[in-house]
mmCIF file of C-alpha atoms in Angstrom:
data_model
loop_
_atom_site.group_PDB
_atom_site.id
_atom_site.type_symbol
_atom_site.label_atom_id
_atom_site.label_comp_id
_atom_site.label_asym_id
_atom_site.label_seq_id
_atom_site.Cartn_x
_atom_site.Cartn_y
_atom_site.Cartn_z
ATOM 1 C CA UNK A 1 88.643 80.583 108.459
ATOM 2 C CA UNK A 2 90.591 82.751 110.898
ATOM 3 C CA UNK A 3 92.967 85.394 109.572
ATOM 4 C CA UNK A 4 95.613 87.284 111.537
ATOM 5 C CA UNK A 5 96.896 90.595 110.205
ATOM 6 C CA UNK A 6 100.041 92.587 110.977
ATOM 7 C CA UNK A 7 98.479 96.067 110.937
ATOM 8 C CA UNK A 8 101.841 97.808 110.526
ATOM 9 C CA UNK A 9 102.365 96.301 107.043
ATOM 10 C CA UNK A 10 98.925 96.859 105.500
ATOM 11 C CA UNK A 11 97.875 99.648 103.157
ATOM 12 C CA UNK A 12 94.271 98.464 103.208
ATOM 13 C CA UNK A 13 92.811 96.432 106.064
ATOM 14 C CA UNK A 14 89.168 95.397 106.305
ATOM 15 C CA UNK A 15 88.531 93.161 109.301
ATOM 16 C CA UNK A 16 85.282 91.316 110.112
ATOM 17 C CA UNK A 17 82.934 93.774 108.364
ATOM 18 C CA UNK A 18 79.202 93.092 108.105
ATOM 19 C CA UNK A 19 76.930 95.430 106.119
ATOM 20 C CA UNK A 20 73.131 95.236 105.950
ATOM 21 C CA UNK A 21 70.286 97.160 104.378
ATOM 22 C CA UNK A 22 67.420 96.753 106.820
ATOM 23 C CA UNK A 23 67.323 93.071 107.724
ATOM 24 C CA UNK A 24 69.105 91.959 104.508
ATOM 25 C CA UNK A 25 72.842 91.325 105.061
ATOM 26 C CA UNK A 26 74.740 91.959 101.831
ATOM 27 C CA UNK A 27 78.247 91.549 103.272
ATOM 28 C CA UNK A 28 78.833 89.231 106.232
ATOM 29 C CA UNK A 29 82.043 88.959 108.284
ATOM 30 C CA UNK A 30 84.424 89.924 105.451
ATOM 31 C CA UNK A 31 88.150 90.373 106.057
ATOM 32 C CA UNK A 32 90.648 91.592 103.483
ATOM 33 C CA UNK A 33 94.260 92.762 103.666
ATOM 34 C CA UNK A 34 96.267 94.351 100.882
ATOM 35 C CA UNK A 35 99.914 94.939 101.766
ATOM 36 C CA UNK A 36 102.557 97.292 100.436
ATOM 37 C CA UNK A 37 103.323 96.598 96.785
ATOM 38 C CA UNK A 38 100.317 94.289 96.349
ATOM 39 C CA UNK A 39 97.358 94.783 94.047
ATOM 40 C CA UNK A 40 93.913 93.725 95.237
ATOM 41 C CA UNK A 41 90.709 93.173 93.296
ATOM 42 C CA UNK A 42 87.073 92.771 94.361
ATOM 43 C CA UNK A 43 84.900 90.911 91.878
ATOM 44 C CA UNK A 44 81.181 90.286 91.982
ATOM 45 C CA UNK A 45 77.897 90.942 90.245
ATOM 46 C CA UNK A 46 76.176 94.319 90.196
ATOM 47 C CA UNK A 47 74.585 95.183 93.523
ATOM 48 C CA UNK A 48 76.497 92.688 95.666
ATOM 49 C CA UNK A 49 78.167 95.335 97.892
ATOM 50 C CA UNK A 50 81.653 95.855 96.420
ATOM 51 C CA UNK A 51 81.555 99.662 96.578
ATOM 52 C CA UNK A 52 79.768 99.639 99.933
ATOM 53 C CA UNK A 53 82.508 97.458 101.390
ATOM 54 C CA UNK A 54 85.190 99.949 100.342
#
């Protein structure tokens, strides 16, 4: 899936982020945009990388 963001209208923009601990990727190619007046939520089990992503 390809996403296009208008950077001027975003309060939070995460674009194509990959995070790894050693050779273990915990977050791979994640994109997220939260615009003005929107509420976003990250859900997932303990240890899956939610806090690391932010």
